[in-house]
Amino acid sequence: MIPLTHSLFVGALLFTLGAAVVLLRRELLFLLMGLEIMFNGAALSAVAAGQHWQGAEGQVLAIFLMAITTAELVVALILVWLAYQRFQAICVDDLVALRDGRSEDSP
Amino acid sequence: MSTWLWLIPGSPFVGALTIALLGGRLPAARLPWFACAAAGISALTVAAAWLGGAAQEPLRQTLYIWLAVDGWQPSVGFTLDRLALVMVTVVSGVGFLIHVYSVAFMDKEAEQRRYYFYMNLFLAGMLVLVLADNLLLLYFGWEMVGLCSFALIGFWYRDPVKAAAGRKAFTVTRIGDTALAIAIFLLFVQFGTLSFDVLFPLGEGDWEGATAVALLILVGALGKSAQLPLQVWLPDAMAGPSPVSALIHAATMVTAGVYLIARTHPLFELAPGVQWTVAAIGVLTIVYGASCALAQHDIKRVLAYSTVSQIGYMFLALGCGAYALALFHLATHACFKALLFLSAGTLIHSAGGEHHIGRLGELNAGSRTVQLCFLVGAASLAAVPFFTAGFYSKDAILTAAWVAPVGGLLWLFAALGALLTGVYIFRVYLTVFHRSAEPLLRPRGRLPTPIAVPLLLLAALSLSVGFLEFPEGSGGPHTWSTWLESELDLAKHPEHHTTRVLQALSALMAVAGIALAFPLVRRERAGKSLPWQSFLQTGWRFDALYARLFVQPYHRTASALARWVEQGLIEAGLNGLTRGFWVMAAGLRRGVEFGSVERGLTFLVVGLQRGHAMLSATQNGLLSRYAVSVTTGTLALLGFWLFWPWGG
Amino acid sequence: MPWLTVLIFLPLVGGAWIWVRANGQVEYARRGALFVTTVELVIVNFVWLVAEPGGDGYLYIERHAWIPAVGIQYLLAMDGLSLVLVLLTALLGPIAVLVSWNAIQHNWPAFAFLLLASQAGIMGVFLSFDLVLFYVFWELMLVPMYFLVGLWGHERRLYAAYKFFLFTVTGSLLMLVAILGIYFVHGEQTGNNTFDYFQLLNTDVSGTRGMWLMLGFFVAFAVKIPLFPVHSWLPDAHTEAPTAGSIILAGLLLKTGAYGLLRFCLPLFPEASAAFAPVGMALGVVGILYGALLALVQEDMKRLIAYSSVSHLGFVVFGIYAWNLHGLSGAVILMLAHGVTTGAMFALVGMLEERSKTRQLSEFGGLLSPMPRLGAFLLLFTLSSMGMPGLANFVGEFLVLAGVFQHAAGLGVAGALGIIFGVVYLLWMYQRAMLGALRRERRWVDLKRREMVSLGIFAAAVLWLGLYPAPFLDILQGPLGVIMESGPHLSTGEVSGGQ
């Protein structure tokens, strides 16, 4: 039996690592990977909590999370691919169309 | 018999309704006869009532409750007592004859439907008036005949003068009507009922309001009966067709005032001053009417003024307490005046609408029958002694006047009137029928039957009705006054000798008047006119006086109100108010809107622009920067909840 | 069935339905409006026939909570007084549609909706017994009327609509203040905050406070009636409104003012009203004479009739403040009579205007020859208007004067002068329009069947009211008796001091 704190610690670690990747890297694919890791951290916490309270909800939540991430990933990958195709962009800093007042010099 | 009482006013009423609603479907030729039938049924019912015992016991019938408020329930109900019986007989009889006469007289007219509608409606209204068992219903009939009079005077409404005459008649009589209405209200407030049966026993007590009420009723009667000072409408009312003048403005409607006073006489007995005023107005009107009749050239206007004057006799009788005699004169006058009007109408008709007596004489349009009828009527009007009805009725009034307070004076005026009556009516007769020049128009052949029969019947009545009541002190029967005694007290007469002298004098007056007419006519033919001709011809200039005194000030008040109060005060006030609002709004716009609001808004806008410039820098489109801020924010919130001492 | 709710909302819903569905089809809108108003009339008659008075004299009561927190209810009730006025409202509905048939040139569906909506508002005013609900309907009837005048009126319609709106809104704001005033007074006295009319009846409002509150109501009603000197909106609004608008204005809107006096001013503030009665009667007399005099100098026929309304409504106020059974009954009967008579007169002028495009008396004259039917109808209603016995107005005027004479003979005589004044201007009008020689050669067409029907209904009503008013007087005795008892009886001396 793994104590709750351990699994939560691992979950938090995963989440933090993912967040660090999202914040620090600039490549689009890395960002996606960072996001997945954050999801995994969250799912792990859910499973652990479910085990702690002897309930199935945690595992149900984890399964849903996996399904949702899959779906999300599909859309996101298409978007990344499109971004590459349209703007030749693999780096997130190349996509600045939302910048205020400078829409004319979009990449 | 009581159950059929409603038929007396009901049959002409139904007739009028049918003519109004379905008249378009009836063949035009049948319409007059239909109207006659309606009037005839009414007359037949009256005859049946005579036979059915109405002469002994009053008949009563209540149809329904008209209004019911607070225990007071004036009904639509009829009472046929002796007083009403006299009136009903005169109205329905003369009414029927004149309907028949109209069939031939109005033959060529275009809008007969309107004519017969109003004629039938008039009969219904007049019969309701005299049969009503309460004052409210009487007022109903009173107004209805006023309406029909208005509509029939203005029958030829395309002529604005005739239309205006109708309006004048309605307006002037309405003044009297309003006085009557006020009297009704006062009676109602005092006694809580308007039924004659209940009212008049009560009225015999001591009541100080009696004077006011009697005076108001008198004003009402003056208006309807065209007595001084409300007589101005009647001469103009001659604008209507002749049968209308005969029926409404001679025989029936104008005598409604006499009926009203006779009906309410207990009230007048409580107010002797008012009763004497009735007599005084009567004699003044006698002289007024007779003097004006002297100077008229329009044959119908002569007859109109004569009607005014003759009703004066009835008022004199009422004022002296000789109610039965007033009614007697009413009945005889209805016969001979209707006769005069109808023969005058025939005359005018055959002369192609000529009214001027001089020219009528030149045209010599009357046939023998017409001349005879007019002569009978004129003799009866002038009270030729012994064989005319007018003599018996007028003579009795003259003697009765002697015993009233200041009776000598009253008698003097009345006798003067009798003299003038002979003069003016025979002036007309002589001018029209005894013209020396060659006749221009050949008298037509036979008169049409519907014209001849009423004329001859009325002529016969004008000669014979008088024998019902022989002069006081003579041996003949006194059927009339003894029969009416139970409802209307007997008249007082002076002692035997005086009576005889007075009778002789008044007979003399009549004859003298006729004798005076000859030199007058001769004078006129010579081209000389009467002294004061225009003053008399315009009816003592009453019209001009009233126009000055009432009509113009009234119009001026109305215009002044419209200009000064409505426009000057109210509208201008409103405009001022609106203008004030404008000024205030403009001031506010300058002061508040430009001063504070506008400036505040500018300030706000500039501030917002600056803030926008600053915030705009943060929106740089770099995803990772956004991510950093989201994470930082989340962490900060998390830290706040978890570690802030008083958070979470 | 909640008949009262049906009565109010049937025209509203029907009107909205027509507006939405008609899609610009004139025929659909006309027939639909006629259908709805006729159904409404049938329902009212049915309600009248089956009505059985409850113990308290009310024929129907509907009570639902609306905003309980502040004591506002959806409270409808009908007694005899409401019933006769509802009858009048329902009767004028189909006629207003009929006279507009060809007169309204554009946007019939919207016109139908507004007409029906104002009818619904008026129904609501006559039926609601919660003061807030009453106020809501009171304002509700204004808005459609504003648009009716403003959109379909004649030349100066915007001015007239504006004036009408400003006058009435000013009045009703004062009434709102007074409603709140009596609400708080009642709450203070009983601890029970409610706008329920039946409970407010028991409020003891006396002294200066009562007088001020009463005046708040009175001003709102006086504007609506309208009394001299706040009548100024009426001639403009009547003149500029389309025919149906004039009929609704004269026939119904003015009645809501008099109804308000009877329903609220007198029973809620008996003492203040009793003290005010001499002033009220004096205002009535001034209105009678002033309206009659001004009517004489009008050239525009509609304006003339508008001033005659001022005169007649003066009689109504006169009777109300006489405050006895005769005066009150007379006032209500006169309200009905005036609604019918003046409505008919406006309809007639509308028909003349349709034919000649003018309302100026100087343009008419001699019209009896080409249009005998129209002339006959005009004479009938003119006679009724001047108080000919046997026709509608007489019964009302007579009872009013009979009531007034019991208190103040002097004022009564002044009021009776109104009868003479009336004959002067009405006959003058009739003569100028109908008699004399034909002044303008036009192709005058006499009344058509549709017009005959609408005028025939009016004529029947005028004759019924004039010859056999007993059914109406009977159902009025109960409610008017209640109003009588609510007040301290005026002693004769007290009021005759106001002569």
PDB file of N, CA, C and O in Angstrom, chain C residues 292-326:
ATOM      1  N   ALA C 292     -70.637  74.837 -23.071  1.00  0.00           N
ATOM      2  CA  ALA C 292     -71.739  75.161 -23.980  1.00  0.00           C
ATOM      3  C   ALA C 292     -71.472  76.461 -24.711  1.00  0.00           C
ATOM      4  O   ALA C 292     -71.763  76.592 -25.900  1.00  0.00           O
ATOM      5  N   LEU C 293     -70.914  77.446 -23.998  1.00  0.00           N
ATOM      6  CA  LEU C 293     -70.657  78.730 -24.656  1.00  0.00           C
ATOM      7  C   LEU C 293     -69.568  78.583 -25.711  1.00  0.00           C
ATOM      8  O   LEU C 293     -69.670  79.108 -26.816  1.00  0.00           O
ATOM      9  N   LEU C 294     -68.520  77.857 -25.340  1.00  0.00           N
ATOM     10  CA  LEU C 294     -67.404  77.731 -26.295  1.00  0.00           C
ATOM     11  C   LEU C 294     -67.811  76.922 -27.510  1.00  0.00           C
ATOM     12  O   LEU C 294     -67.325  77.160 -28.616  1.00  0.00           O
ATOM     13  N   ALA C 295     -68.715  75.968 -27.309  1.00  0.00           N
ATOM     14  CA  ALA C 295     -69.131  75.146 -28.441  1.00  0.00           C
ATOM     15  C   ALA C 295     -69.774  76.010 -29.506  1.00  0.00           C
ATOM     16  O   ALA C 295     -69.691  75.709 -30.695  1.00  0.00           O
ATOM     17  N   LEU C 296     -70.410  77.094 -29.073  1.00  0.00           N
ATOM     18  CA  LEU C 296     -71.138  77.925 -30.030  1.00  0.00           C
ATOM     19  C   LEU C 296     -70.209  78.556 -31.062  1.00  0.00           C
ATOM     20  O   LEU C 296     -70.601  78.771 -32.199  1.00  0.00           O
ATOM     21  N   VAL C 297     -68.970  78.858 -30.670  1.00  0.00           N
ATOM     22  CA  VAL C 297     -68.119  79.615 -31.590  1.00  0.00           C
ATOM     23  C   VAL C 297     -67.130  78.729 -32.339  1.00  0.00           C
ATOM     24  O   VAL C 297     -66.208  79.232 -32.951  1.00  0.00           O
ATOM     25  N   GLN C 298     -67.320  77.422 -32.288  1.00  0.00           N
ATOM     26  CA  GLN C 298     -66.392  76.548 -32.993  1.00  0.00           C
ATOM     27  C   GLN C 298     -66.807  76.401 -34.446  1.00  0.00           C
ATOM     28  O   GLN C 298     -67.980  76.294 -34.748  1.00  0.00           O
ATOM     29  N   GLU C 299     -65.829  76.372 -35.303  1.00  0.00           N
ATOM     30  CA  GLU C 299     -66.092  76.166 -36.717  1.00  0.00           C
ATOM     31  C   GLU C 299     -65.902  74.708 -37.102  1.00  0.00           C
ATOM     32  O   GLU C 299     -66.530  74.205 -38.024  1.00  0.00           O
ATOM     33  N   ASP C 300     -65.017  74.056 -36.383  1.00  0.00           N
ATOM     34  CA  ASP C 300     -64.717  72.663 -36.651  1.00  0.00           C
ATOM     35  C   ASP C 300     -65.735  71.801 -35.915  1.00  0.00           C
ATOM     36  O   ASP C 300     -65.913  71.917 -34.712  1.00  0.00           O
ATOM     37  N   MET C 301     -66.421  70.942 -36.655  1.00  0.00           N
ATOM     38  CA  MET C 301     -67.518  70.191 -36.050  1.00  0.00           C
ATOM     39  C   MET C 301     -67.038  69.281 -34.923  1.00  0.00           C
ATOM     40  O   MET C 301     -67.687  69.133 -33.893  1.00  0.00           O
ATOM     41  N   LYS C 302     -65.882  68.687 -35.125  1.00  0.00           N
ATOM     42  CA  LYS C 302     -65.388  67.797 -34.083  1.00  0.00           C
ATOM     43  C   LYS C 302     -65.051  68.570 -32.816  1.00  0.00           C
ATOM     44  O   LYS C 302     -65.286  68.111 -31.711  1.00  0.00           O
ATOM     45  N   ARG C 303     -64.496  69.753 -33.025  1.00  0.00           N
ATOM     46  CA  ARG C 303     -64.165  70.592 -31.872  1.00  0.00           C
ATOM     47  C   ARG C 303     -65.419  70.989 -31.120  1.00  0.00           C
ATOM     48  O   ARG C 303     -65.450  71.016 -29.899  1.00  0.00           O
ATOM     49  N   LEU C 304     -66.464  71.268 -31.896  1.00  0.00           N
ATOM     50  CA  LEU C 304     -67.733  71.644 -31.276  1.00  0.00           C
ATOM     51  C   LEU C 304     -68.231  70.509 -30.386  1.00  0.00           C
ATOM     52  O   LEU C 304     -68.627  70.728 -29.234  1.00  0.00           O
ATOM     53  N   ILE C 305     -68.190  69.309 -30.923  1.00  0.00           N
ATOM     54  CA  ILE C 305     -68.670  68.182 -30.126  1.00  0.00           C
ATOM     55  C   ILE C 305     -67.763  67.967 -28.925  1.00  0.00           C
ATOM     56  O   ILE C 305     -68.215  67.597 -27.841  1.00  0.00           O
ATOM     57  N   ALA C 306     -66.480  68.236 -29.115  1.00  0.00           N
ATOM     58  CA  ALA C 306     -65.558  68.087 -27.990  1.00  0.00           C
ATOM     59  C   ALA C 306     -65.944  69.034 -26.859  1.00  0.00           C
ATOM     60  O   ALA C 306     -65.985  68.638 -25.692  1.00  0.00           O
ATOM     61  N   TYR C 307     -66.265  70.272 -27.209  1.00  0.00           N
ATOM     62  CA  TYR C 307     -66.670  71.198 -26.146  1.00  0.00           C
ATOM     63  C   TYR C 307     -68.001  70.782 -25.540  1.00  0.00           C
ATOM     64  O   TYR C 307     -68.234  70.990 -24.345  1.00  0.00           O
ATOM     65  N   SER C 308     -68.881  70.201 -26.364  1.00  0.00           N
ATOM     66  CA  SER C 308     -70.136  69.732 -25.779  1.00  0.00           C
ATOM     67  C   SER C 308     -69.852  68.624 -24.765  1.00  0.00           C
ATOM     68  O   SER C 308     -70.566  68.482 -23.783  1.00  0.00           O
ATOM     69  N   SER C 309     -68.782  67.867 -24.997  1.00  0.00           N
ATOM     70  CA  SER C 309     -68.415  66.847 -24.010  1.00  0.00           C
ATOM     71  C   SER C 309     -68.041  67.497 -22.692  1.00  0.00           C
ATOM     72  O   SER C 309     -68.411  67.014 -21.624  1.00  0.00           O
ATOM     73  N   VAL C 310     -67.300  68.597 -22.780  1.00  0.00           N
ATOM     74  CA  VAL C 310     -66.941  69.299 -21.546  1.00  0.00           C
ATOM     75  C   VAL C 310     -68.208  69.665 -20.792  1.00  0.00           C
ATOM     76  O   VAL C 310     -68.312  69.489 -19.577  1.00  0.00           O
ATOM     77  N   SER C 311     -69.198  70.133 -21.550  1.00  0.00           N
ATOM     78  CA  SER C 311     -70.448  70.540 -20.932  1.00  0.00           C
ATOM     79  C   SER C 311     -71.158  69.353 -20.282  1.00  0.00           C
ATOM     80  O   SER C 311     -71.595  69.418 -19.137  1.00  0.00           O
ATOM     81  N   HIS C 312     -71.244  68.247 -21.008  1.00  0.00           N
ATOM     82  CA  HIS C 312     -71.966  67.095 -20.467  1.00  0.00           C
ATOM     83  C   HIS C 312     -71.262  66.486 -19.273  1.00  0.00           C
ATOM     84  O   HIS C 312     -71.882  66.089 -18.299  1.00  0.00           O
ATOM     85  N   LEU C 313     -69.949  66.410 -19.372  1.00  0.00           N
ATOM     86  CA  LEU C 313     -69.220  65.822 -18.248  1.00  0.00           C
ATOM     87  C   LEU C 313     -69.301  66.729 -17.025  1.00  0.00           C
ATOM     88  O   LEU C 313     -69.211  66.267 -15.896  1.00  0.00           O
ATOM     89  N   GLY C 314     -69.512  68.035 -17.279  1.00  0.00           N
ATOM     90  CA  GLY C 314     -69.785  68.929 -16.163  1.00  0.00           C
ATOM     91  C   GLY C 314     -71.026  68.471 -15.413  1.00  0.00           C
ATOM     92  O   GLY C 314     -71.049  68.437 -14.179  1.00  0.00           O
ATOM     93  N   PHE C 315     -72.048  68.070 -16.164  1.00  0.00           N
ATOM     94  CA  PHE C 315     -73.258  67.541 -15.538  1.00  0.00           C
ATOM     95  C   PHE C 315     -72.948  66.315 -14.692  1.00  0.00           C
ATOM     96  O   PHE C 315     -73.479  66.138 -13.595  1.00  0.00           O
ATOM     97  N   VAL C 316     -72.077  65.455 -15.231  1.00  0.00           N
ATOM     98  CA  VAL C 316     -71.746  64.231 -14.498  1.00  0.00           C
ATOM     99  C   VAL C 316     -71.125  64.575 -13.147  1.00  0.00           C
ATOM    100  O   VAL C 316     -71.530  64.064 -12.101  1.00  0.00           O
ATOM    101  N   VAL C 317     -70.147  65.481 -13.181  1.00  0.00           N
ATOM    102  CA  VAL C 317     -69.485  65.851 -11.933  1.00  0.00           C
ATOM    103  C   VAL C 317     -70.475  66.510 -10.971  1.00  0.00           C
ATOM    104  O   VAL C 317     -70.472  66.250  -9.768  1.00  0.00           O
ATOM    105  N   PHE C 318     -71.323  67.325 -11.551  1.00  0.00           N
ATOM    106  CA  PHE C 318     -72.380  67.982 -10.801  1.00  0.00           C
ATOM    107  C   PHE C 318     -73.194  66.949 -10.015  1.00  0.00           C
ATOM    108  O   PHE C 318     -73.418  67.074  -8.806  1.00  0.00           O
ATOM    109  N   GLY C 319     -73.604  65.905 -10.730  1.00  0.00           N
ATOM    110  CA  GLY C 319     -74.420  64.869 -10.098  1.00  0.00           C
ATOM    111  C   GLY C 319     -73.648  64.085  -9.066  1.00  0.00           C
ATOM    112  O   GLY C 319     -74.172  63.733  -8.006  1.00  0.00           O
ATOM    113  N   ILE C 320     -72.376  63.814  -9.365  1.00  0.00           N
ATOM    114  CA  ILE C 320     -71.589  63.014  -8.425  1.00  0.00           C
ATOM    115  C   ILE C 320     -71.457  63.758  -7.100  1.00  0.00           C
ATOM    116  O   ILE C 320     -71.636  63.178  -6.028  1.00  0.00           O
ATOM    117  N   TYR C 321     -71.171  65.059  -7.186  1.00  0.00           N
ATOM    118  CA  TYR C 321     -70.968  65.774  -5.933  1.00  0.00           C
ATOM    119  C   TYR C 321     -72.267  66.190  -5.264  1.00  0.00           C
ATOM    120  O   TYR C 321     -72.247  66.670  -4.141  1.00  0.00           O
ATOM    121  N   ALA C 322     -73.391  66.015  -5.951  1.00  0.00           N
ATOM    122  CA  ALA C 322     -74.649  66.192  -5.223  1.00  0.00           C
ATOM    123  C   ALA C 322     -74.772  65.086  -4.178  1.00  0.00           C
ATOM    124  O   ALA C 322     -75.410  65.252  -3.148  1.00  0.00           O
ATOM    125  N   TRP C 323     -74.163  63.952  -4.479  1.00  0.00           N
ATOM    126  CA  TRP C 323     -74.002  62.870  -3.536  1.00  0.00           C
ATOM    127  C   TRP C 323     -75.307  62.390  -2.915  1.00  0.00           C
ATOM    128  O   TRP C 323     -75.412  62.202  -1.704  1.00  0.00           O
ATOM    129  N   ASN C 324     -76.319  62.268  -3.711  1.00  0.00           N
ATOM    130  CA  ASN C 324     -77.475  61.498  -3.257  1.00  0.00           C
ATOM    131  C   ASN C 324     -77.842  60.547  -4.382  1.00  0.00           C
ATOM    132  O   ASN C 324     -77.291  60.636  -5.480  1.00  0.00           O
ATOM    133  N   LEU C 325     -78.778  59.661  -4.069  1.00  0.00           N
ATOM    134  CA  LEU C 325     -79.012  58.566  -4.997  1.00  0.00           C
ATOM    135  C   LEU C 325     -79.456  59.072  -6.368  1.00  0.00           C
ATOM    136  O   LEU C 325     -79.060  58.522  -7.399  1.00  0.00           O
ATOM    137  N   HIS C 326     -80.239  60.148  -6.382  1.00  0.00           N
ATOM    138  CA  HIS C 326     -80.687  60.660  -7.682  1.00  0.00           C
ATOM    139  C   HIS C 326     -79.507  61.195  -8.477  1.00  0.00           C
ATOM    140  O   HIS C 326     -79.344  60.894  -9.647  1.00  0.00           O
TER     141      HIS C 326
END
